[in-house]
C-alpha positions as MATLAB code, in Angstrom:
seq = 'XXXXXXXXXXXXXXXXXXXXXXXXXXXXXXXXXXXXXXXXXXXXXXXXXXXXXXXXXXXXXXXXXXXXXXXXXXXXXXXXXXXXXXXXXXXXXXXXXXXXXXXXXXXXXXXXXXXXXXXXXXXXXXXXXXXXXXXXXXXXXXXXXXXXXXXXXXXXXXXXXXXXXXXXXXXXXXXXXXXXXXXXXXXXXXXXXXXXXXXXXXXXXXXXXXXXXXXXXXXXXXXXXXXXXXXXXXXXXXXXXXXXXXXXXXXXXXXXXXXXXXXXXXXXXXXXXXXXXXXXXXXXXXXXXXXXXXXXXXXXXXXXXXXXXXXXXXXXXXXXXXXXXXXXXXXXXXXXXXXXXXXXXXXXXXXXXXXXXXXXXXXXXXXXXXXXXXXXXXXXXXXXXXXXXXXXXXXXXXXXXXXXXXXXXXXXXXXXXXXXXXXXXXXXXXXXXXXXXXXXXXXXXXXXXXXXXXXXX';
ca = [
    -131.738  -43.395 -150.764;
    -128.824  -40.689 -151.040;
    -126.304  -39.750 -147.984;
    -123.454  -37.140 -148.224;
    -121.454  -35.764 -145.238;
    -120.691  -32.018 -144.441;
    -118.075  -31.245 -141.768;
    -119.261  -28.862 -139.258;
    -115.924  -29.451 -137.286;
    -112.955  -31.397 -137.193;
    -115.268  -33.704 -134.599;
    -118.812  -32.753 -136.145;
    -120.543  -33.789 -139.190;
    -124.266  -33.113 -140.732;
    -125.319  -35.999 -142.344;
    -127.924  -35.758 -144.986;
    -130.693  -38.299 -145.705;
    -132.753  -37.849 -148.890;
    -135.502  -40.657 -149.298;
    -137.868  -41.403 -152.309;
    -141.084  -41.546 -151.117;
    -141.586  -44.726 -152.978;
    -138.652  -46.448 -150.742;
    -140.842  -45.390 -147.735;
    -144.108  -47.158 -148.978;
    -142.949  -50.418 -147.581;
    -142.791  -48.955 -144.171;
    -146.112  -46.873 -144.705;
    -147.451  -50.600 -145.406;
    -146.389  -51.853 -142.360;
    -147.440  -48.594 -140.341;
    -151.172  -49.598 -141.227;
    -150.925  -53.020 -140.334;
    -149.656  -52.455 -137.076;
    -152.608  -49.056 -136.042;
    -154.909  -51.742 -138.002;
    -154.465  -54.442 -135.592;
    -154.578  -52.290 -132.487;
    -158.156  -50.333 -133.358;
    -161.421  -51.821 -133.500;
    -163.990  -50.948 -136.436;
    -167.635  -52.465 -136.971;
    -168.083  -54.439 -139.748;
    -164.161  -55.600 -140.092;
    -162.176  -57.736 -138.449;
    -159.396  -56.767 -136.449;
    -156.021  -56.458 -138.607;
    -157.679  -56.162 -141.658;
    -159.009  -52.739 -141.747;
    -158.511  -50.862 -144.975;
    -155.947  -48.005 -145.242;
    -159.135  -45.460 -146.262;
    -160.979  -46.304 -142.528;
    -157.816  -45.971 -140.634;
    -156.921  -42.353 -141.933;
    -160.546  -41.478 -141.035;
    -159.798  -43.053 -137.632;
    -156.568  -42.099 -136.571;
    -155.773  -39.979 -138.783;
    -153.443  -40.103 -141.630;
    -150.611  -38.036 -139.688;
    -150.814  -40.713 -136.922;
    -149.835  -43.561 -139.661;
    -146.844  -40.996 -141.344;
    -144.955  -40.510 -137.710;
    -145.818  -44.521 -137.192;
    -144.183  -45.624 -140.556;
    -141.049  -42.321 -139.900;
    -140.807  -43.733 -136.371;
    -139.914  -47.348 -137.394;
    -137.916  -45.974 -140.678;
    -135.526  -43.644 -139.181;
    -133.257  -45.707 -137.258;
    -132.675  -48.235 -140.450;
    -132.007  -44.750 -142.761;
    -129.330  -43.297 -140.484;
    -127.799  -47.025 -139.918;
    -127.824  -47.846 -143.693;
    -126.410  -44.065 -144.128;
    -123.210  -44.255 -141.783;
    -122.664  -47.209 -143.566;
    -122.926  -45.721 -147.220;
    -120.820  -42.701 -145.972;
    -118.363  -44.864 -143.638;
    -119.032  -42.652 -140.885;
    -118.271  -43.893 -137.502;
    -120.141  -42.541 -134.735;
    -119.210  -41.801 -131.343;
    -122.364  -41.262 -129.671;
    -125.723  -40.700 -130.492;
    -126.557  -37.990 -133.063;
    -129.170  -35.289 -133.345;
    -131.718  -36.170 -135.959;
    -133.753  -33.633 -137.505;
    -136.906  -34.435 -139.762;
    -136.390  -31.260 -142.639;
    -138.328  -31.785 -145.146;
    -141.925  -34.241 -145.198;
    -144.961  -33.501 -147.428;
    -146.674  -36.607 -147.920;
    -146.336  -37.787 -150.725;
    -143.175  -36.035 -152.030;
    -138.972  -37.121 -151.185;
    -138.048  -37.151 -147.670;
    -134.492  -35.453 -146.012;
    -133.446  -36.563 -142.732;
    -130.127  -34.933 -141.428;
    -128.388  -35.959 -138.373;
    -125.732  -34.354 -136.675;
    -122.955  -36.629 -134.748;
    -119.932  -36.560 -132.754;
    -116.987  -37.897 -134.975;
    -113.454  -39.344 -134.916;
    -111.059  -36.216 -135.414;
    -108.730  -37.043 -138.598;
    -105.118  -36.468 -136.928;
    -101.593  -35.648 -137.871;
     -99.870  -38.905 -136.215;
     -95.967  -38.743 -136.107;
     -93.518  -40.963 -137.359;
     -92.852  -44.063 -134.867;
     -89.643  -44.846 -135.960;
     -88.713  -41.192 -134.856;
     -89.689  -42.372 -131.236;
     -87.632  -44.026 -128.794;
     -88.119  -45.240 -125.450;
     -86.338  -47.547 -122.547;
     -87.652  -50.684 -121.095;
     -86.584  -52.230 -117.659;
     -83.733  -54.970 -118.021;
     -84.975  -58.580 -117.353;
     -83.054  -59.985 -114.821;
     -84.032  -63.101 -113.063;
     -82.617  -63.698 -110.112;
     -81.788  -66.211 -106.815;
     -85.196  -64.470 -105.242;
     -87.571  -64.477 -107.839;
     -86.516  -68.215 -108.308;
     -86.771  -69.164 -104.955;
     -90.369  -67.300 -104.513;
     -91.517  -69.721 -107.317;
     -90.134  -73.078 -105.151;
     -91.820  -71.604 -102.376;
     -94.988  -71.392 -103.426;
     -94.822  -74.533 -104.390;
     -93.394  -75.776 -101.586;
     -96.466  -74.608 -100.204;
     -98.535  -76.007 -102.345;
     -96.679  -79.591 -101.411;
     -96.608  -79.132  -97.671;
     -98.113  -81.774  -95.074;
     -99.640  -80.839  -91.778;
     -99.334  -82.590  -88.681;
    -101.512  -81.765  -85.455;
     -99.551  -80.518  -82.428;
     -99.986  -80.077  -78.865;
     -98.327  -76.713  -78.086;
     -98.920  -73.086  -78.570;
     -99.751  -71.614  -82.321;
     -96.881  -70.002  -83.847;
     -96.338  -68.341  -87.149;
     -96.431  -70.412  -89.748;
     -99.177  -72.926  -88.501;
    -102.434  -73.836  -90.014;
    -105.134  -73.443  -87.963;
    -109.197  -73.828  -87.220;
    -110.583  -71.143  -85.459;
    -114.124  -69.499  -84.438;
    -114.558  -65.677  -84.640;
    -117.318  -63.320  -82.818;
    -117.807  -59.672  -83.166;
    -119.090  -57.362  -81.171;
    -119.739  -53.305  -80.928;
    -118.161  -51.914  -78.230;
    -121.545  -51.909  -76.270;
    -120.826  -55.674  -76.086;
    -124.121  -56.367  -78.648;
    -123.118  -59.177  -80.698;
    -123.026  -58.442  -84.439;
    -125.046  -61.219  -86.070;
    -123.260  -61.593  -89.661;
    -119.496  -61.525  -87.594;
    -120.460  -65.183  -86.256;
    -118.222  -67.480  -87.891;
    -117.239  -71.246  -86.362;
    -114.381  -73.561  -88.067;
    -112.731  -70.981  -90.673;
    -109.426  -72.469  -91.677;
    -106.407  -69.822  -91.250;
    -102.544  -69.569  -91.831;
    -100.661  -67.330  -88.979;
     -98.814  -64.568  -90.965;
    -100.713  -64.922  -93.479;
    -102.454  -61.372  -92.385;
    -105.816  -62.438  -95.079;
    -108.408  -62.207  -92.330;
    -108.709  -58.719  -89.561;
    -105.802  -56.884  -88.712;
    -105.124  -57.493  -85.070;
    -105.626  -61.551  -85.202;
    -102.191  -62.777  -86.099;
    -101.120  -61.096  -82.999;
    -104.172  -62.424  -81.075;
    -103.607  -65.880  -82.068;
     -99.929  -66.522  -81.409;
     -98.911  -68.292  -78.381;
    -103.114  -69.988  -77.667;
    -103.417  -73.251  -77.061;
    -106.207  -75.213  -78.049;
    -109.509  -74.190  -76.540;
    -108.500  -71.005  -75.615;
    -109.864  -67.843  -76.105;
    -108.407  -63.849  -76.793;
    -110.256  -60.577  -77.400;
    -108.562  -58.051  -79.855;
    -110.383  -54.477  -81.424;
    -109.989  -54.046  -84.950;
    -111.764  -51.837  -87.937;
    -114.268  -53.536  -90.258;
    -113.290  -52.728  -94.002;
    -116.032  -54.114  -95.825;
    -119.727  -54.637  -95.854;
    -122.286  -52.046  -94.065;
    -120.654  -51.878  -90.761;
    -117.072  -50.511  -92.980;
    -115.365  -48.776  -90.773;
    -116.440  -49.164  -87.548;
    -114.032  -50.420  -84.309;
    -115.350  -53.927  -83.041;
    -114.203  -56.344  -80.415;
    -113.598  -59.857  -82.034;
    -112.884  -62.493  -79.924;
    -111.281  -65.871  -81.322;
    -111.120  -69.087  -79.918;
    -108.608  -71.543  -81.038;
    -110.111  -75.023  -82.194;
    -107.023  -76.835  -83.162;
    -102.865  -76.168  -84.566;
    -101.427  -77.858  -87.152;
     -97.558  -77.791  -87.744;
     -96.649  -77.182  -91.762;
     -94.337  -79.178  -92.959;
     -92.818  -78.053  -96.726;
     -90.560  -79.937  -98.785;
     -87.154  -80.387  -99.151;
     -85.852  -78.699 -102.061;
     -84.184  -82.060 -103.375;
     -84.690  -84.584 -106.863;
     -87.172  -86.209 -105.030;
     -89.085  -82.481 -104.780;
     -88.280  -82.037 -108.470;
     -89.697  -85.169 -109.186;
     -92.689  -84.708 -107.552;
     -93.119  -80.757 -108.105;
     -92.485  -81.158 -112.223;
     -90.991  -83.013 -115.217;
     -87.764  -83.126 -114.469;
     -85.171  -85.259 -112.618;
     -83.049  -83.461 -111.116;
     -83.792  -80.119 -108.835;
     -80.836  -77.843 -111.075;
     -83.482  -78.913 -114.448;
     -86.094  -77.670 -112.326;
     -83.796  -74.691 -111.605;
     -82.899  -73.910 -115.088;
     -86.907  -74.328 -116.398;
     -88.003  -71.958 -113.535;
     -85.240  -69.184 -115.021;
     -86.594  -69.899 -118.575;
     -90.077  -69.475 -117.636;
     -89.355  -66.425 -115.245;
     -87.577  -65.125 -118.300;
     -90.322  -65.510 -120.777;
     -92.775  -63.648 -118.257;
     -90.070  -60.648 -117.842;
     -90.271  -60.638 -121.765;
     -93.795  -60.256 -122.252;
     -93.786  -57.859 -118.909;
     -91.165  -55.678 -120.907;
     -93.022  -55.958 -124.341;
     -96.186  -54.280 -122.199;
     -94.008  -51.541 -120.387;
     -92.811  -50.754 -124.242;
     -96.309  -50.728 -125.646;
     -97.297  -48.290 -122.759;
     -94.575  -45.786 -123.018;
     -94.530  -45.836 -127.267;
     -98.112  -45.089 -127.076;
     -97.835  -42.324 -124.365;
     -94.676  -40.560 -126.116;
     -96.958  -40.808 -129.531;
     -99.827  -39.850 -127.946;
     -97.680  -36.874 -126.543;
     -96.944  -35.031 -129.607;
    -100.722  -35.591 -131.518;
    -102.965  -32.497 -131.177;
    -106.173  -33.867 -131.120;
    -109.433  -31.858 -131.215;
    -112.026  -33.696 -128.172;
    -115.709  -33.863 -129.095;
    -117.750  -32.010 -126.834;
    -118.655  -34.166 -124.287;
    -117.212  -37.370 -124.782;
    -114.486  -36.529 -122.663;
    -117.104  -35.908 -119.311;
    -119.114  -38.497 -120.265;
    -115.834  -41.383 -120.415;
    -114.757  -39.524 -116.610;
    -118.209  -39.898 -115.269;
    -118.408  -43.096 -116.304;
    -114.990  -44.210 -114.942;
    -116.208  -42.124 -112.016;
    -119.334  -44.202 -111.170;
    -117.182  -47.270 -111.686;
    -114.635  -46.604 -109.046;
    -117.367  -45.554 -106.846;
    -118.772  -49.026 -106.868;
    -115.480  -50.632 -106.414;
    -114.774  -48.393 -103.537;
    -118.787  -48.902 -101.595;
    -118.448  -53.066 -102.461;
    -114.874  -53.025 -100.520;
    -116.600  -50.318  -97.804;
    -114.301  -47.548  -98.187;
    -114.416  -43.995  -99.770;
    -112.416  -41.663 -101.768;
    -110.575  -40.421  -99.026;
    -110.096  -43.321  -97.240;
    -108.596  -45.012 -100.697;
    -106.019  -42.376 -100.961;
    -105.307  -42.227  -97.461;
    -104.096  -46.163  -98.115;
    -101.914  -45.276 -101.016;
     -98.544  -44.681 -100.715;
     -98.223  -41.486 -103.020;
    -100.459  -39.782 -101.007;
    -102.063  -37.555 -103.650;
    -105.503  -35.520 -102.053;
    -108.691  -35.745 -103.991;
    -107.661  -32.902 -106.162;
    -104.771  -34.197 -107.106;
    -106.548  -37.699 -107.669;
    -109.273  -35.658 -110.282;
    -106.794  -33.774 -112.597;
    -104.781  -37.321 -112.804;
    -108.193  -39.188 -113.581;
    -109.226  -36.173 -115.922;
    -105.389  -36.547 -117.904;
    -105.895  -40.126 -117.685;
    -109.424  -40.171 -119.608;
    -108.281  -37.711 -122.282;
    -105.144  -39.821 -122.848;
    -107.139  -43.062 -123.426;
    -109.174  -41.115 -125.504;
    -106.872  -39.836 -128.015;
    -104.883  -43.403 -128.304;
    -108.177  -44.967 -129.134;
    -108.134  -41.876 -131.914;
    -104.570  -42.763 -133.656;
    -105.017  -46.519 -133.135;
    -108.238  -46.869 -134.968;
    -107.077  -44.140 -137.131;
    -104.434  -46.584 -138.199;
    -106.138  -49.421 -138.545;
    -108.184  -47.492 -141.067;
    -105.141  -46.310 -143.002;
    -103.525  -49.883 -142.837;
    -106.725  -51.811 -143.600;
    -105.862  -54.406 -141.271;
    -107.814  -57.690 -140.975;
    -108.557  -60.442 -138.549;
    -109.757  -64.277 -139.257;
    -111.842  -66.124 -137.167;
    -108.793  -67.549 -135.300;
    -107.603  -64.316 -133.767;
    -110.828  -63.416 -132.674;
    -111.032  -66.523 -131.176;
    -107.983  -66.673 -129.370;
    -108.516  -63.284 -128.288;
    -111.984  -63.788 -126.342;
    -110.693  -67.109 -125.270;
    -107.742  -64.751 -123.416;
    -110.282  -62.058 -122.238;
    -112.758  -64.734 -120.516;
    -109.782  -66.456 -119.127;
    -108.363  -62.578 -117.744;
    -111.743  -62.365 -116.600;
    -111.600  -65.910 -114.431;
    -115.139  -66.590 -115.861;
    -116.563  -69.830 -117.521;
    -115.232  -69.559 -121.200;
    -118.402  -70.510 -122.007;
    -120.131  -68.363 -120.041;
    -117.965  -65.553 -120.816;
    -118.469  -65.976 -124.894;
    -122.826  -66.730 -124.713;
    -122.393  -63.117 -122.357;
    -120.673  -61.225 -125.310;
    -123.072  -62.761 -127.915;
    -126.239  -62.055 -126.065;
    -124.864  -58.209 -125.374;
    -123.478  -58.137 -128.850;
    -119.472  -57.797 -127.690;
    -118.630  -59.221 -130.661;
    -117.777  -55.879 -132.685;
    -115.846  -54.535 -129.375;
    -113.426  -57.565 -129.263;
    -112.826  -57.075 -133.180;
    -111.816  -53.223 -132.328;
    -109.486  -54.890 -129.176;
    -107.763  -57.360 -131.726;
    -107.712  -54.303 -134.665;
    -105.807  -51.760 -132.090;
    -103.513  -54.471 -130.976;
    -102.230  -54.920 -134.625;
    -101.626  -51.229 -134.443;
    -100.179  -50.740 -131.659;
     -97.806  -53.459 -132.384;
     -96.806  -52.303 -135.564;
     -95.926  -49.056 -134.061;
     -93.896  -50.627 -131.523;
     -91.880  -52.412 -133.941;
     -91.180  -49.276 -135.809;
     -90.290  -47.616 -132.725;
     -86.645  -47.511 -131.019;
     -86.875  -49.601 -128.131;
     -83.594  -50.124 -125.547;
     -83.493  -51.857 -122.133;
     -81.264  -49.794 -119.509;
     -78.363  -51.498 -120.466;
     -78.479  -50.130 -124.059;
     -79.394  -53.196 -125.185;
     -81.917  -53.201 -128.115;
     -85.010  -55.310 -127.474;
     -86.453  -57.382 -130.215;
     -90.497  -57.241 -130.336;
     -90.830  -58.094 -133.755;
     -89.873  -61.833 -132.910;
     -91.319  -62.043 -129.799;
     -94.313  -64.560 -129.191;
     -96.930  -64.338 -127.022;
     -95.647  -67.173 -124.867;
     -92.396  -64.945 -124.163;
     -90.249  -67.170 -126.258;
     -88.628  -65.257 -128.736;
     -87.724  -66.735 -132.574;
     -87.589  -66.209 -136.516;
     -90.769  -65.819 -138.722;
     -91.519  -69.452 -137.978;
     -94.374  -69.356 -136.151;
     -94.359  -71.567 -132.943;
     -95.293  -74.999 -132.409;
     -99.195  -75.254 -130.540;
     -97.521  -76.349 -127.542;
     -95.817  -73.641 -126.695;
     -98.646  -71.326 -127.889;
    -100.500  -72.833 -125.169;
];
C-alpha cells in the first residue's frame, strides 16, 4: 500500500491511498465468509458456500462493497500513520478508482493542524501576583480547623448564629398545596452558614425548641427552579459550638508539632508553597495568552463551531441540573456582561484554546518530547483525584473509553508549556524574578535534585 499527502490548504490535505489488489484479497476472503454464512443454498451447508454460488447469489458487487466496507477504515488508519498525519476530525473519503481486479486509490480529504510561525518565548515577559501570606490567611487555616475540632453541647435557650442545629423543613406553593419532594425531617444545619434557602438563617434565629416560623423564598434547583414557596421550619433541638483554644495543647492535638508558633510557622510554609504553585499557574496562563497573541493561525473550517457548540451544550446542562438559565446566570455575576457580551467572550475563548492546543502540540512535535510510564501515571492518578472519583474507578473509565492517548497529549503539552515558561521573563509585582525552573510540584522550590517521595506526596 502507497500514501502521499497534497496540501489543499494550510488546514486541508488530500490524502491518497493506492492498494494492490492482491493486498485486498485477504479482505475479499473474509467478505465471502461473512455473505456465506448469512445466505442459505440447497445442497451446502451454511458458511461453507463456494465463492462461484455466492456471486451468482448476491452478486459479485455485493461481496466488493462488503470486503471495501471492512477495508477502508484500516487503509486510511494505517495511511495517517505512514504519512504522520494527524487528524482533526473526520475526513471525506472518496472511492476513485475500482475495477475488480486491477489497483485500488482511495483519497480522503481531512481537516489538519496548521504549521505556524511561533515566536520566541524568551522575547516574552509577563508579571505574576506577589505571594504574601499573611495574619488572615493563617488564621482562616486555624479556623477551619478549629472547626473541625469543635464540641457541641445542647442548650436550653434561643438559636443564635453560630449554633448547630436539627431542624424539619416543609414547602408549600403559595396556594398552601404542600410540595411533596420539599418534606424533609431531622436535616442537621449551622446558623450563618447560609448552605440551605435563603431566608432561613433569618427564620431560625431567636426559636426555641419546638417552635415553628414561616419564611418565602425562591427554589434554585430541581423542576420547581425558580418559583416563590412558603417553607416553614420547625426547630427540633440547639446545640452550642464550642472551638478550641488556639494553645500547645490545640497544636498538639490539631498536628505534629509542640508548640502552637511550630504550628504557626508550618501553616506559613505550606500557605507559601500553595501561593507558589498558584503563581506558577497565573504565569503559565498569561505566557501562553501573550504567545498565543502574536501567532496567526489559519482555523479549519468548522472546528471552531463545532468546539463552541459543544462547550455550548455543556454549559447548558450545568445551568438546567442547578435550575437556572443563561440570563439568570449572568444576572448572578458580578461583571454583569448581557448574553451578547457572554457569546463573543465564549466565541474568543474557544478560538484561543484552539490555537494553544496548535503551538503546544506543534512543539511537542518539534521537541520530540517523551513520557515513561511514571508520568503518565502520576498524571491520571492527579486527574481522578481533581475529579474526586474512585482512582480506580476513574482509570478502568479511561481504559474502557480509550482516554489513554488524551492523557498522553495532557502530559506532552504540559512539557511544552513548561518549557516555554522557563524561557519566558517572568517578574512578581515587586520586580522580583520568579524561579519556575526549580519549582516542584509540591510548591517547594530547590536545585536539580529531585525531591524526596515524601514531599512529592
Amino acid at each position: 500500500m502507497k500514501s502521499s499527502t497534497e496540501s489543499l490548504s494550510p488546514t486541508r490535505v488530500k490524502l491518497t491511498i493506492e492498494v494492490p489488489f492482491e493486498e485486498f484479497k485477504p479482505n475479499l476472503d473474509k467478505a465471502y465468509k461473512t455473505i456465506g454464512a448469512q445466505i442459505q443454498v440447497p445442497g451446502f451447508r451454511k458458511g461453507k458456500v463456494p465463492a462461484a454460488i455466492i456471486d451468482q447469489r448476491v452478486g459479485r458487487s455485493a461481496v466488493l462493497d462488503e470486503a471495501l466496507n471492512s477495508a477502508l477504515q484500516g487503509w486510511y488508519t494505517q495511511a495517517l500513520q505512514d504519512t504522520k498525519t494527524t487528524p482533526l476530525g473526520q475526513p471525506e473519503i472518496d472511492l476513485t478508482k475500482f475495477v475488480d481486479g486491477e489497483p485500488i486509490e482511495v483519497t480522503a480529504e481531512l481537516d489538519v493542524r496548521p504549521q505556524l510561525e511561533i515566536p520566541d518565548a524568551s522575547e516574552i515577559a509577563v508579571t505574576v501576583k506577589d505571594i504574601e501570606v499573611n495574619d488572615d490567611d493563617v488564621n482562616e487555616q486555624l479556623d477551619q480547623l478549629r472547626e473541625r475540632f469543635a464540641t457541641f453541647t445542647d442548650v436550653d435557650r434561643p438559636a443564635a448564629d453560630g449554633d448547630s442545629i436539627t431542624i424539619d423543613l416543609s414547602a408549600a406553593h403559595k396556594d398552601g398545596t404542600l410540595i411533596d419532594e420539599a418534606q424533609a425531617e431531622g436535616l442537621p444545619y449551622v446558623i450563618g452558614k447560609a448552605t440551605m434557602l435563603d431566608g432561613l438563617d433569618e427564620a431560625v434565629t431567636g426559636l426555641s425548641k419546638g417552635e415553628s416560623a414561616t419564611f418565602s423564598t425562591t427554589l434554585v434547583g430541581g423542576d420547581l427552579a425558580g418559583e416563590e414557596v412558603d417553607v416553614t421550619v420547625t426547630l427540633q433541638d440547639v446545640r452550642q459550638t464550642e472551638l478550641p483554644e488556639l494553645d500547645d495543647e490545640f497544636a498538639q492535638m490539631a498536628s505534629d508539632f509542640d508548640t502552637m508558633d511550630e504550628f504557626r510557622a508550618d501553616l506559613v510554609e505550606r500557605l507559601t508553597r500553595g501561593k507558589r504553585i498558584e503563581q506558577a499557574a497565573e504565569a503559565r496562563d498569561l505566557v501562553l495568552e501573550e504567545l498565543v497573541s502574536r501567532v496567526d493561525a489559519p482555523m479549519p473550517d468548522g472546528l471552531a463551531e463545532a468546539e463552541l457548540a459543544n462547550r455550548r451544550q455543556q454549559m447548558d446542562q450545568q445551568l438546567a441540573m442547578a435550575g437556572l438559565t443563561l440570563e439568570n446566570y449572568l444576572e448572578d455575576q458580578e461583571d454583569g456582561k448581557t448574553v451578547d457580551e457572554f457569546e463573543s467572550e465564549l466565541e474568543r475563548d474557544v478560538r484561543e484554546s484552539i490555537v494553544a492546543q496548535f503551538v503546544l502540540d506543534q512543539l511537542v512535535e518539534e521537541n520530540e518530547y517523551d513520557i515513561d510510564n511514571d508520568e503518565l501515571s502520576q498524571h491520571i492518578m492527579r486527574r481522578a483525584q481533581q475529579s474526586g472519583e474512585d482512582p480506580n474507578s476513574y482509570i478502568q473509565h479511561i481504559m474502557e473509553h480509550n482516554h489513554v492517548p488524551e492523557m498522553i497529549s495532557e502530559v506532552l503539552r504540559g512539557k511544552a508549556l513548561a518549557s516555554l515558561v522557563e524561557s519566558a521573563k517572568v517578574t512578581d509585582q515587586s520586580g522580583n524574578v520568579v524561579d519556575l525552573a526549580n519549582l516542584r510540584a509540591d510548591g517547594t522550590v530547590g536545585g536539580d535534585e529531585p525531591a524526596d517521595e515524601s514531599a512529592s506526596e
